PDB file of C-alpha atoms in Angstrom:
ATOM      1  CA  MET A   1       0.000   0.000   0.000  1.00 25.00           C
ATOM      2  CA  THR A   2       1.188   3.484  -0.744  1.00 28.00           C
ATOM      3  CA  ASP A   3       1.981   6.123   1.845  1.00 26.00           C
ATOM      4  CA  LEU A   4      -1.020   8.447   2.142  1.00 25.00           C
ATOM      5  CA  SER A   5      -1.038  12.105   3.155  1.00 25.00           C
ATOM      6  CA  LEU A   6      -3.755  13.637   5.289  1.00 23.00           C
ATOM      7  CA  VAL A   7      -4.834  16.229   2.762  1.00 27.00           C
ATOM      8  CA  LEU A   8      -4.287  15.304  -0.847  1.00 33.00           C
ATOM      9  CA  PRO A   9      -3.398  17.656  -3.719  1.00 34.00           C
ATOM     10  CA  GLY A  10      -6.272  19.375  -5.500  1.00 41.00           C
ATOM     11  CA  GLY A  11      -8.601  19.050  -2.507  1.00 43.00           C
ATOM     12  CA  LEU A  12      -9.302  15.365  -3.085  1.00 47.00           C
ATOM     13  CA  PRO A  13     -10.183  13.213  -0.072  1.00 50.00           C
ATOM     14  CA  ASP A  14      -7.643  11.244   1.936  1.00 61.00           C
ATOM     15  CA  LYS A  15      -7.734   7.698   0.552  1.00 64.00           C
ATOM     16  CA  ARG A  16      -7.783   6.215   4.041  1.00 66.00           C
ATOM     17  CA  GLN A  17     -11.120   7.949   4.560  1.00 64.00           C
ATOM     18  CA  VAL A  18     -12.276   6.769   1.127  1.00 63.00           C
ATOM     19  CA  ALA A  19     -11.346   3.161   1.950  1.00 60.00           C
ATOM     20  CA  ALA A  20     -13.079   3.313   5.334  1.00 64.00           C
ATOM     21  CA  SER A  21     -16.212   4.934   3.907  1.00 62.00           C
ATOM     22  CA  PHE A  22     -16.598   2.395   1.101  1.00 58.00           C
ATOM     23  CA  SER A  23     -15.864  -0.483   3.480  1.00 57.00           C
ATOM     24  CA  ARG A  24     -18.745   0.654   5.688  1.00 62.00           C
ATOM     25  CA  ALA A  25     -21.004   0.928   2.630  1.00 54.00           C
ATOM     26  CA  ALA A  26     -20.286  -2.552   1.239  1.00 54.00           C
ATOM     27  CA  ALA A  27     -23.551  -4.123   2.411  1.00 52.00           C
ATOM     28  CA  SER A  28     -25.790  -1.297   1.143  1.00 53.00           C
ATOM     29  CA  TYR A  29     -23.883  -0.356  -2.018  1.00 52.00           C
ATOM     30  CA  ASP A  30     -25.526  -2.581  -4.641  1.00 52.00           C
ATOM     31  CA  SER A  31     -29.057  -1.653  -3.533  1.00 52.00           C
ATOM     32  CA  VAL A  32     -28.531   1.961  -4.668  1.00 51.00           C
ATOM     33  CA  ALA A  33     -25.859   1.631  -7.366  1.00 67.00           C
ATOM     34  CA  GLU A  34     -27.949   2.448 -10.460  1.00 83.00           C
ATOM     35  CA  LEU A  35     -25.414   4.958 -11.784  1.00 86.00           C
ATOM     36  CA  GLN A  36     -22.503   2.597 -11.155  1.00 88.00           C
ATOM     37  CA  ARG A  37     -24.198  -0.222 -13.073  1.00 89.00           C
ATOM     38  CA  ASP A  38     -25.112   2.064 -15.975  1.00 92.00           C
ATOM     39  CA  VAL A  39     -21.612   3.531 -16.284  1.00 95.00           C
ATOM     40  CA  GLY A  40     -19.836   0.185 -15.998  1.00 96.00           C
ATOM     41  CA  THR A  41     -22.140  -1.343 -18.601  1.00 96.00           C
ATOM     42  CA  GLN A  42     -21.344   1.509 -20.993  1.00 97.00           C
ATOM     43  CA  LEU A  43     -17.631   1.057 -20.332  1.00 98.00           C
ATOM     44  CA  LEU A  44     -17.864  -2.674 -21.091  1.00 98.00           C
ATOM     45  CA  ALA A  45     -19.608  -1.857 -24.360  1.00 97.00           C
ATOM     46  CA  ARG A  46     -16.678   0.373 -25.354  1.00 98.00           C
ATOM     47  CA  LEU A  47     -14.179  -2.497 -25.325  1.00 97.00           C
ATOM     48  CA  PRO A  48     -13.193  -3.745 -28.796  1.00 95.00           C
ATOM     49  CA  LEU A  49     -15.578  -6.511 -29.830  1.00 92.00           C
ATOM     50  CA  ASP A  50     -12.807  -8.920 -30.848  1.00 93.00           C
ATOM     51  CA  PHE A  51     -10.704  -8.301 -27.732  1.00 96.00           C
ATOM     52  CA  VAL A  52     -10.228 -11.440 -25.593  1.00 96.00           C
ATOM     53  CA  PRO A  53      -7.816 -11.018 -22.663  1.00 98.00           C
ATOM     54  CA  THR A  54      -6.076 -14.008 -21.116  1.00 97.00           C
ATOM     55  CA  ARG A  55      -5.658 -12.104 -17.838  1.00 98.00           C
ATOM     56  CA  TRP A  56      -7.738  -9.120 -16.729  1.00 98.00           C
ATOM     57  CA  LEU A  57      -7.873  -6.846 -13.699  1.00 98.00           C
ATOM     58  CA  ASP A  58     -10.971  -5.165 -12.271  1.00 98.00           C
ATOM     59  CA  LEU A  59      -9.336  -2.094 -10.716  1.00 98.00           C
ATOM     60  CA  GLY A  60     -11.446  -0.687  -7.892  1.00 96.00           C
ATOM     61  CA  CYS A  61     -13.756  -3.687  -7.988  1.00 95.00           C
ATOM     62  CA  GLY A  62     -16.044  -2.594  -5.142  1.00 91.00           C
ATOM     63  CA  THR A  63     -18.692  -5.228  -4.493  1.00 90.00           C
ATOM     64  CA  GLY A  64     -17.528  -7.182  -7.546  1.00 95.00           C
ATOM     65  CA  TYR A  65     -20.543  -6.490  -9.764  1.00 94.00           C
ATOM     66  CA  PHE A  66     -18.338  -5.940 -12.823  1.00 96.00           C
ATOM     67  CA  THR A  67     -15.816  -8.516 -11.682  1.00 98.00           C
ATOM     68  CA  ARG A  68     -18.579 -11.039 -12.226  1.00 97.00           C
ATOM     69  CA  ALA A  69     -19.597  -9.388 -15.512  1.00 97.00           C
ATOM     70  CA  LEU A  70     -16.008  -9.594 -16.767  1.00 98.00           C
ATOM     71  CA  GLY A  71     -15.764 -13.203 -15.632  1.00 98.00           C
ATOM     72  CA  SER A  72     -18.931 -14.046 -17.553  1.00 97.00           C
ATOM     73  CA  ARG A  73     -17.712 -12.284 -20.697  1.00 97.00           C
ATOM     74  CA  PHE A  74     -14.141 -13.575 -20.649  1.00 97.00           C
ATOM     75  CA  THR A  75     -14.728 -17.136 -19.507  1.00 96.00           C
ATOM     76  CA  GLU A  76     -11.329 -18.422 -20.628  1.00 94.00           C
ATOM     77  CA  GLY A  77      -9.332 -15.619 -18.983  1.00 96.00           C
ATOM     78  CA  GLN A  78      -7.899 -15.374 -15.484  1.00 97.00           C
ATOM     79  CA  GLY A  79      -9.513 -12.634 -13.448  1.00 98.00           C
ATOM     80  CA  LEU A  80      -8.014 -10.417 -10.758  1.00 98.00           C
ATOM     81  CA  ALA A  81     -10.029  -7.979  -8.640  1.00 98.00           C
ATOM     82  CA  LEU A  82      -8.387  -5.203  -6.625  1.00 97.00           C
ATOM     83  CA  ASP A  83      -9.752  -2.602  -4.237  1.00 95.00           C
ATOM     84  CA  ILE A  84      -8.386  -0.312  -1.529  1.00 91.00           C
ATOM     85  CA  ALA A  85     -11.422  -0.995   0.703  1.00 89.00           C
ATOM     86  CA  GLN A  86     -11.078  -4.265   2.595  1.00 91.00           C
ATOM     87  CA  GLY A  87     -14.800  -4.262   3.392  1.00 89.00           C
ATOM     88  CA  MET A  88     -15.619  -4.296  -0.322  1.00 88.00           C
ATOM     89  CA  LEU A  89     -13.240  -7.194  -0.937  1.00 94.00           C
ATOM     90  CA  ASN A  90     -14.788  -9.133   1.954  1.00 93.00           C
ATOM     91  CA  HIS A  91     -18.185  -8.625   0.321  1.00 91.00           C
ATOM     92  CA  ALA A  92     -17.052  -9.440  -3.225  1.00 94.00           C
ATOM     93  CA  ARG A  93     -14.836 -12.468  -2.628  1.00 96.00           C
ATOM     94  CA  PRO A  94     -17.579 -15.012  -1.748  1.00 96.00           C
ATOM     95  CA  LEU A  95     -19.549 -13.974  -4.855  1.00 96.00           C
ATOM     96  CA  GLY A  96     -16.698 -14.996  -7.158  1.00 96.00           C
ATOM     97  CA  GLY A  97     -15.981 -13.839 -10.680  1.00 97.00           C
ATOM     98  CA  ALA A  98     -12.194 -13.672 -10.301  1.00 98.00           C
ATOM     99  CA  GLU A  99      -9.471 -16.060  -9.207  1.00 97.00           C
ATOM    100  CA  HIS A 100      -7.843 -13.562  -6.856  1.00 97.00           C
ATOM    101  CA  PHE A 101      -9.149 -10.642  -4.771  1.00 97.00           C
ATOM    102  CA  ILE A 102      -6.344  -8.257  -3.813  1.00 97.00           C
ATOM    103  CA  ALA A 103      -6.118  -5.348  -1.371  1.00 95.00           C
ATOM    104  CA  GLY A 104      -4.131  -2.641  -3.109  1.00 95.00           C
ATOM    105  CA  ASP A 105      -3.799   0.896  -4.397  1.00 95.00           C
ATOM    106  CA  ALA A 106      -4.271   1.915  -8.039  1.00 96.00           C
ATOM    107  CA  GLU A 107      -1.317   4.293  -7.727  1.00 96.00           C
ATOM    108  CA  ARG A 108       1.001   1.457  -6.706  1.00 96.00           C
ATOM    109  CA  LEU A 109      -0.267  -1.825  -8.044  1.00 97.00           C
ATOM    110  CA  PRO A 110       1.049  -4.986  -6.330  1.00 96.00           C
ATOM    111  CA  LEU A 111       1.435  -6.720  -9.709  1.00 97.00           C
ATOM    112  CA  GLN A 112       4.410  -7.578 -11.888  1.00 97.00           C
ATOM    113  CA  ASP A 113       5.281  -5.826 -15.140  1.00 98.00           C
ATOM    114  CA  SER A 114       3.502  -6.844 -18.362  1.00 98.00           C
ATOM    115  CA  THR A 115       1.145  -9.344 -16.742  1.00 98.00           C
ATOM    116  CA  CYS A 116      -2.366  -8.167 -17.771  1.00 98.00           C
ATOM    117  CA  ASP A 117      -4.131  -7.850 -21.118  1.00 98.00           C
ATOM    118  CA  LEU A 118      -6.951  -5.699 -19.728  1.00 98.00           C
ATOM    119  CA  ILE A 119      -7.315  -3.279 -16.836  1.00 98.00           C
ATOM    120  CA  PHE A 120     -10.969  -2.315 -16.363  1.00 98.00           C
ATOM    121  CA  SER A 121     -11.829   0.456 -13.908  1.00 98.00           C
ATOM    122  CA  SER A 122     -15.307   1.901 -13.522  1.00 96.00           C
ATOM    123  CA  LEU A 123     -15.880   4.868 -11.191  1.00 93.00           C
ATOM    124  CA  ALA A 124     -12.804   4.317  -9.034  1.00 93.00           C
ATOM    125  CA  VAL A 125      -9.901   6.465 -10.236  1.00 95.00           C
ATOM    126  CA  GLN A 126     -11.654   9.732  -9.337  1.00 92.00           C
ATOM    127  CA  TRP A 127     -10.550   8.962  -5.775  1.00 88.00           C
ATOM    128  CA  CYS A 128      -6.863   8.827  -6.764  1.00 92.00           C
ATOM    129  CA  ALA A 129      -5.014  12.125  -6.238  1.00 89.00           C
ATOM    130  CA  ASP A 130      -2.181  11.161  -8.597  1.00 95.00           C
ATOM    131  CA  PHE A 131      -3.918  10.054 -11.781  1.00 96.00           C
ATOM    132  CA  GLU A 132      -0.615  10.198 -13.657  1.00 97.00           C
ATOM    133  CA  ALA A 133       0.642   7.474 -11.290  1.00 97.00           C
ATOM    134  CA  VAL A 134      -2.444   5.378 -12.103  1.00 98.00           C
ATOM    135  CA  LEU A 135      -1.663   5.671 -15.814  1.00 98.00           C
ATOM    136  CA  SER A 136       2.010   4.901 -15.225  1.00 98.00           C
ATOM    137  CA  GLU A 137       1.106   1.778 -13.267  1.00 98.00           C
ATOM    138  CA  ALA A 138      -1.380   0.710 -15.939  1.00 98.00           C
ATOM    139  CA  PHE A 139       1.320   1.115 -18.593  1.00 98.00           C
ATOM    140  CA  ARG A 140       3.751  -0.948 -16.497  1.00 98.00           C
ATOM    141  CA  VAL A 141       1.341  -3.794 -15.732  1.00 98.00           C
ATOM    142  CA  LEU A 142      -0.214  -4.085 -19.197  1.00 98.00           C
ATOM    143  CA  LYS A 143       1.267  -6.348 -21.828  1.00 98.00           C
ATOM    144  CA  PRO A 144       2.040  -4.709 -25.188  1.00 98.00           C
ATOM    145  CA  GLY A 145      -1.278  -4.448 -26.997  1.00 98.00           C
ATOM    146  CA  GLY A 146      -3.125  -4.492 -23.652  1.00 98.00           C
ATOM    147  CA  ILE A 147      -6.020  -2.148 -22.866  1.00 98.00           C
ATOM    148  CA  PHE A 148      -6.754   0.195 -19.971  1.00 98.00           C
ATOM    149  CA  ALA A 149     -10.457   1.097 -19.985  1.00 98.00           C
ATOM    150  CA  PHE A 150     -11.707   3.494 -17.339  1.00 98.00           C
ATOM    151  CA  ALA A 151     -14.724   5.600 -16.480  1.00 97.00           C
ATOM    152  CA  SER A 152     -14.366   8.393 -13.946  1.00 96.00           C
ATOM    153  CA  LEU A 153     -16.323  11.331 -12.568  1.00 93.00           C
ATOM    154  CA  CYS A 154     -15.221  14.849 -13.494  1.00 95.00           C
ATOM    155  CA  THR A 155     -16.140  18.452 -12.724  1.00 94.00           C
ATOM    156  CA  GLY A 156     -19.815  19.266 -13.098  1.00 94.00           C
ATOM    157  CA  THR A 157     -20.808  16.175 -11.126  1.00 93.00           C
ATOM    158  CA  LEU A 158     -23.634  16.938  -8.668  1.00 91.00           C
ATOM    159  CA  PHE A 159     -23.562  20.607  -9.657  1.00 94.00           C
ATOM    160  CA  GLU A 160     -27.192  20.968  -8.533  1.00 95.00           C
ATOM    161  CA  LEU A 161     -26.329  19.824  -5.013  1.00 92.00           C
ATOM    162  CA  ARG A 162     -23.168  21.910  -4.929  1.00 90.00           C
ATOM    163  CA  GLU A 163     -24.976  25.070  -6.065  1.00 93.00           C
ATOM    164  CA  SER A 164     -27.814  24.485  -3.599  1.00 93.00           C
ATOM    165  CA  TRP A 165     -25.386  24.157  -0.698  1.00 90.00           C
ATOM    166  CA  ARG A 166     -23.567  27.289  -1.894  1.00 89.00           C
ATOM    167  CA  GLN A 167     -26.804  29.189  -1.461  1.00 89.00           C
ATOM    168  CA  VAL A 168     -27.018  27.934   2.147  1.00 87.00           C
ATOM    169  CA  ASP A 169     -23.543  28.394   3.679  1.00 81.00           C
ATOM    170  CA  GLY A 170     -20.745  28.273   1.084  1.00 72.00           C
ATOM    171  CA  LEU A 171     -18.958  25.379   2.843  1.00 76.00           C
ATOM    172  CA  VAL A 172     -17.619  22.238   1.129  1.00 69.00           C
ATOM    173  CA  HIS A 173     -20.472  19.724   1.076  1.00 74.00           C
ATOM    174  CA  VAL A 174     -19.940  17.995  -2.283  1.00 76.00           C
ATOM    175  CA  ASN A 175     -16.968  15.931  -3.470  1.00 80.00           C
ATOM    176  CA  ARG A 176     -14.617  17.646  -5.910  1.00 83.00           C
ATOM    177  CA  PHE A 177     -13.460  15.981  -9.122  1.00 90.00           C
ATOM    178  CA  ARG A 178     -10.905  16.700 -11.864  1.00 93.00           C
ATOM    179  CA  GLU A 179     -11.609  18.607 -15.036  1.00 95.00           C
ATOM    180  CA  VAL A 180     -12.031  16.641 -18.255  1.00 96.00           C
ATOM    181  CA  ALA A 181      -9.040  18.497 -19.718  1.00 96.00           C
ATOM    182  CA  ARG A 182      -6.785  17.105 -16.998  1.00 96.00           C
ATOM    183  CA  TYR A 183      -7.837  13.570 -17.870  1.00 97.00           C
ATOM    184  CA  GLU A 184      -7.227  14.245 -21.556  1.00 97.00           C
ATOM    185  CA  GLN A 185      -3.795  15.781 -20.929  1.00 97.00           C
ATOM    186  CA  ALA A 186      -2.709  12.961 -18.625  1.00 98.00           C
ATOM    187  CA  CYS A 187      -3.847  10.277 -21.073  1.00 98.00           C
ATOM    188  CA  ALA A 188      -2.070  12.001 -23.973  1.00 97.00           C
ATOM    189  CA  ALA A 189       1.181  12.104 -21.987  1.00 98.00           C
ATOM    190  CA  SER A 190       0.947   8.540 -20.614  1.00 98.00           C
ATOM    191  CA  GLY A 191       2.495   6.645 -23.527  1.00 98.00           C
ATOM    192  CA  LEU A 192      -0.806   4.827 -23.990  1.00 98.00           C
ATOM    193  CA  ARG A 193      -2.636   5.264 -27.291  1.00 98.00           C
ATOM    194  CA  THR A 194      -6.213   6.573 -27.062  1.00 98.00           C
ATOM    195  CA  LEU A 195      -8.652   4.285 -28.879  1.00 97.00           C
ATOM    196  CA  SER A 196     -11.722   6.209 -27.739  1.00 97.00           C
ATOM    197  CA  GLN A 197     -12.624   8.944 -25.293  1.00 97.00           C
ATOM    198  CA  ALA A 198     -15.916  10.645 -24.429  1.00 97.00           C
ATOM    199  CA  ASN A 199     -17.454  12.855 -21.756  1.00 97.00           C
ATOM    200  CA  LEU A 200     -21.140  12.115 -21.142  1.00 97.00           C
ATOM    201  CA  PRO A 201     -23.667  13.274 -18.552  1.00 96.00           C
ATOM    202  CA  HIS A 202     -25.776  10.792 -16.612  1.00 94.00           C
ATOM    203  CA  VAL A 203     -28.824  12.335 -14.929  1.00 94.00           C
ATOM    204  CA  LEU A 204     -30.728  10.570 -12.167  1.00 92.00           C
ATOM    205  CA  HIS A 205     -33.955  11.880 -10.612  1.00 94.00           C
ATOM    206  CA  TYR A 206     -35.128  11.757  -7.008  1.00 92.00           C
ATOM    207  CA  PRO A 207     -38.430  12.577  -5.324  1.00 94.00           C
ATOM    208  CA  ASP A 208     -36.673  14.721  -2.714  1.00 94.00           C
ATOM    209  CA  VAL A 209     -33.259  15.799  -1.433  1.00 92.00           C
ATOM    210  CA  ARG A 210     -33.289  13.232   1.360  1.00 90.00           C
ATOM    211  CA  SER A 211     -33.488  10.391  -1.175  1.00 89.00           C
ATOM    212  CA  LEU A 212     -30.364  11.693  -2.936  1.00 89.00           C
ATOM    213  CA  THR A 213     -28.313  12.246   0.222  1.00 85.00           C
ATOM    214  CA  HIS A 214     -29.387   8.840   1.594  1.00 81.00           C
ATOM    215  CA  GLU A 215     -28.199   7.195  -1.622  1.00 82.00           C
ATOM    216  CA  LEU A 216     -24.834   8.970  -1.502  1.00 82.00           C
ATOM    217  CA  LYS A 217     -24.338   7.763   2.070  1.00 78.00           C
ATOM    218  CA  ALA A 218     -25.355   4.195   1.162  1.00 69.00           C
ATOM    219  CA  LEU A 219     -22.796   4.272  -1.659  1.00 61.00           C
ATOM    220  CA  GLY A 220     -20.045   5.515   0.649  1.00 55.00           C
ATOM    221  CA  ALA A 221     -19.729   8.485  -1.728  1.00 51.00           C
ATOM    222  CA  HIS A 222     -21.032  11.228   0.535  1.00 44.00           C
ATOM    223  CA  ASN A 223     -18.885  14.251   1.344  1.00 43.00           C
ATOM    224  CA  LEU A 224     -15.278  13.142   1.978  1.00 45.00           C
ATOM    225  CA  ASN A 225     -13.504  16.409   1.171  1.00 47.00           C
ATOM    226  CA  PRO A 226     -11.019  18.284   3.326  1.00 45.00           C
ATOM    227  CA  GLY A 227     -12.751  21.416   4.604  1.00 45.00           C
ATOM    228  CA  ARG A 228     -16.153  19.771   4.946  1.00 45.00           C
ATOM    229  CA  PRO A 229     -18.229  20.951   7.928  1.00 47.00           C
ATOM    230  CA  GLY A 230     -18.011  18.783  11.029  1.00 46.00           C
ATOM    231  CA  GLY A 231     -20.863  17.659  13.268  1.00 43.00           C
ATOM    232  CA  LEU A 232     -24.546  17.407  12.506  1.00 40.00           C
ATOM    233  CA  THR A 233     -26.176  19.640   9.931  1.00 54.00           C
ATOM    234  CA  GLY A 234     -28.715  21.927  11.597  1.00 67.00           C
ATOM    235  CA  ARG A 235     -32.409  21.901  10.711  1.00 79.00           C
ATOM    236  CA  ALA A 236     -32.306  25.448   9.365  1.00 84.00           C
ATOM    237  CA  ARG A 237     -29.511  24.587   6.924  1.00 84.00           C
ATOM    238  CA  ILE A 238     -31.317  21.436   5.776  1.00 87.00           C
ATOM    239  CA  LEU A 239     -34.473  23.440   5.132  1.00 91.00           C
ATOM    240  CA  GLY A 240     -32.380  25.992   3.233  1.00 91.00           C
ATOM    241  CA  LEU A 241     -30.869  23.202   1.125  1.00 92.00           C
ATOM    242  CA  VAL A 242     -34.296  21.756   0.328  1.00 93.00           C
ATOM    243  CA  GLU A 243     -35.605  25.173  -0.712  1.00 94.00           C
ATOM    244  CA  ALA A 244     -32.562  25.915  -2.887  1.00 95.00           C
ATOM    245  CA  TYR A 245     -32.612  22.493  -4.597  1.00 95.00           C
ATOM    246  CA  GLU A 246     -36.312  22.816  -5.451  1.00 96.00           C
ATOM    247  CA  ARG A 247     -35.337  25.417  -8.077  1.00 96.00           C
ATOM    248  CA  PHE A 248     -33.897  22.544 -10.145  1.00 97.00           C
ATOM    249  CA  ARG A 249     -37.018  20.359  -9.986  1.00 97.00           C
ATOM    250  CA  GLU A 250     -38.154  18.802 -13.278  1.00 97.00           C
ATOM    251  CA  ALA A 251     -41.204  16.757 -14.209  1.00 97.00           C
ATOM    252  CA  SER A 252     -39.289  13.550 -13.343  1.00 96.00           C
ATOM    253  CA  GLY A 253     -38.145  14.868  -9.957  1.00 96.00           C
ATOM    254  CA  LEU A 254     -35.020  16.521  -8.583  1.00 96.00           C
ATOM    255  CA  PRO A 255     -32.122  15.963 -11.024  1.00 95.00           C
ATOM    256  CA  ALA A 256     -28.624  14.884  -9.986  1.00 93.00           C
ATOM    257  CA  THR A 257     -26.152  15.163 -12.843  1.00 95.00           C
ATOM    258  CA  TYR A 258     -23.009  13.065 -13.004  1.00 92.00           C
ATOM    259  CA  GLN A 259     -20.382  14.016 -15.594  1.00 95.00           C
ATOM    260  CA  VAL A 260     -18.507  10.879 -16.657  1.00 96.00           C
ATOM    261  CA  VAL A 261     -15.339  10.643 -18.726  1.00 98.00           C
ATOM    262  CA  TYR A 262     -14.835   7.336 -20.581  1.00 98.00           C
ATOM    263  CA  ALA A 263     -11.529   6.306 -22.094  1.00 98.00           C
ATOM    264  CA  VAL A 264     -10.161   3.178 -23.750  1.00 98.00           C
ATOM    265  CA  LEU A 265      -6.357   3.268 -24.003  1.00 98.00           C
ATOM    266  CA  GLU A 266      -3.939   0.773 -25.565  1.00 98.00           C
ATOM    267  CA  LYS A 267      -0.326   0.024 -24.726  1.00 98.00           C
ATOM    268  CA  PRO A 268       1.581   0.119 -28.048  1.00 98.00           C
ATOM    269  CA  LEU A 269       3.107  -3.085 -29.380  1.00 93.00           C
TER     270      LEU A 269
END
């Protein structure tokens, strides 16, 4: 495991807090993971149709939903699943899908050079402060001709919630994410060849603010940022949040927009 600082560059959360939060959420995660299933399914569909890896890695496997999907798709390949949250691995391991479940960090993979044909990572690398290190590790671990496919959240995610909280108190209540341009620049400089890249919004709707914040907590993806307010949120602030968010209401309910960057990268032969 890599050495972790208390406050990470760019205002991203401390990965120890990320690991602990997602470990606590392991049992409830799949019940509210509509976005995660949709994004991972889209990422799977972006893999080349004729691509058949002999060894693949689900990087940031979480509860193992896509570990099992990868195992079903690539029945002849050997599967590895890795996550920083031990609670997620404990949940995923009995459900199968991969030969090995590994506790590890995407910025410092505990794998040998040139050992994987595919690294698949859906909605995990947004928690890594050093994305360049993630790309460097992917390049190292992939075989020539291997593919790194990832989907990650970027700026604009949950802008409705962020703007509503800004109207209330101006404190940090919503997780921060990188700009799309930073992902593009890092990928271009990684030595990996870009096969495809896209930035797409996913919009979910909720009957009320409580339903959204409950889902974020159940996912382990509630506010983990440095500078977030401590203690309980007072009734007056909650009422202010509800009033501010109502300005975004649509016919389908209160929208929550997630901006997702998809990329499929190849290690040159």
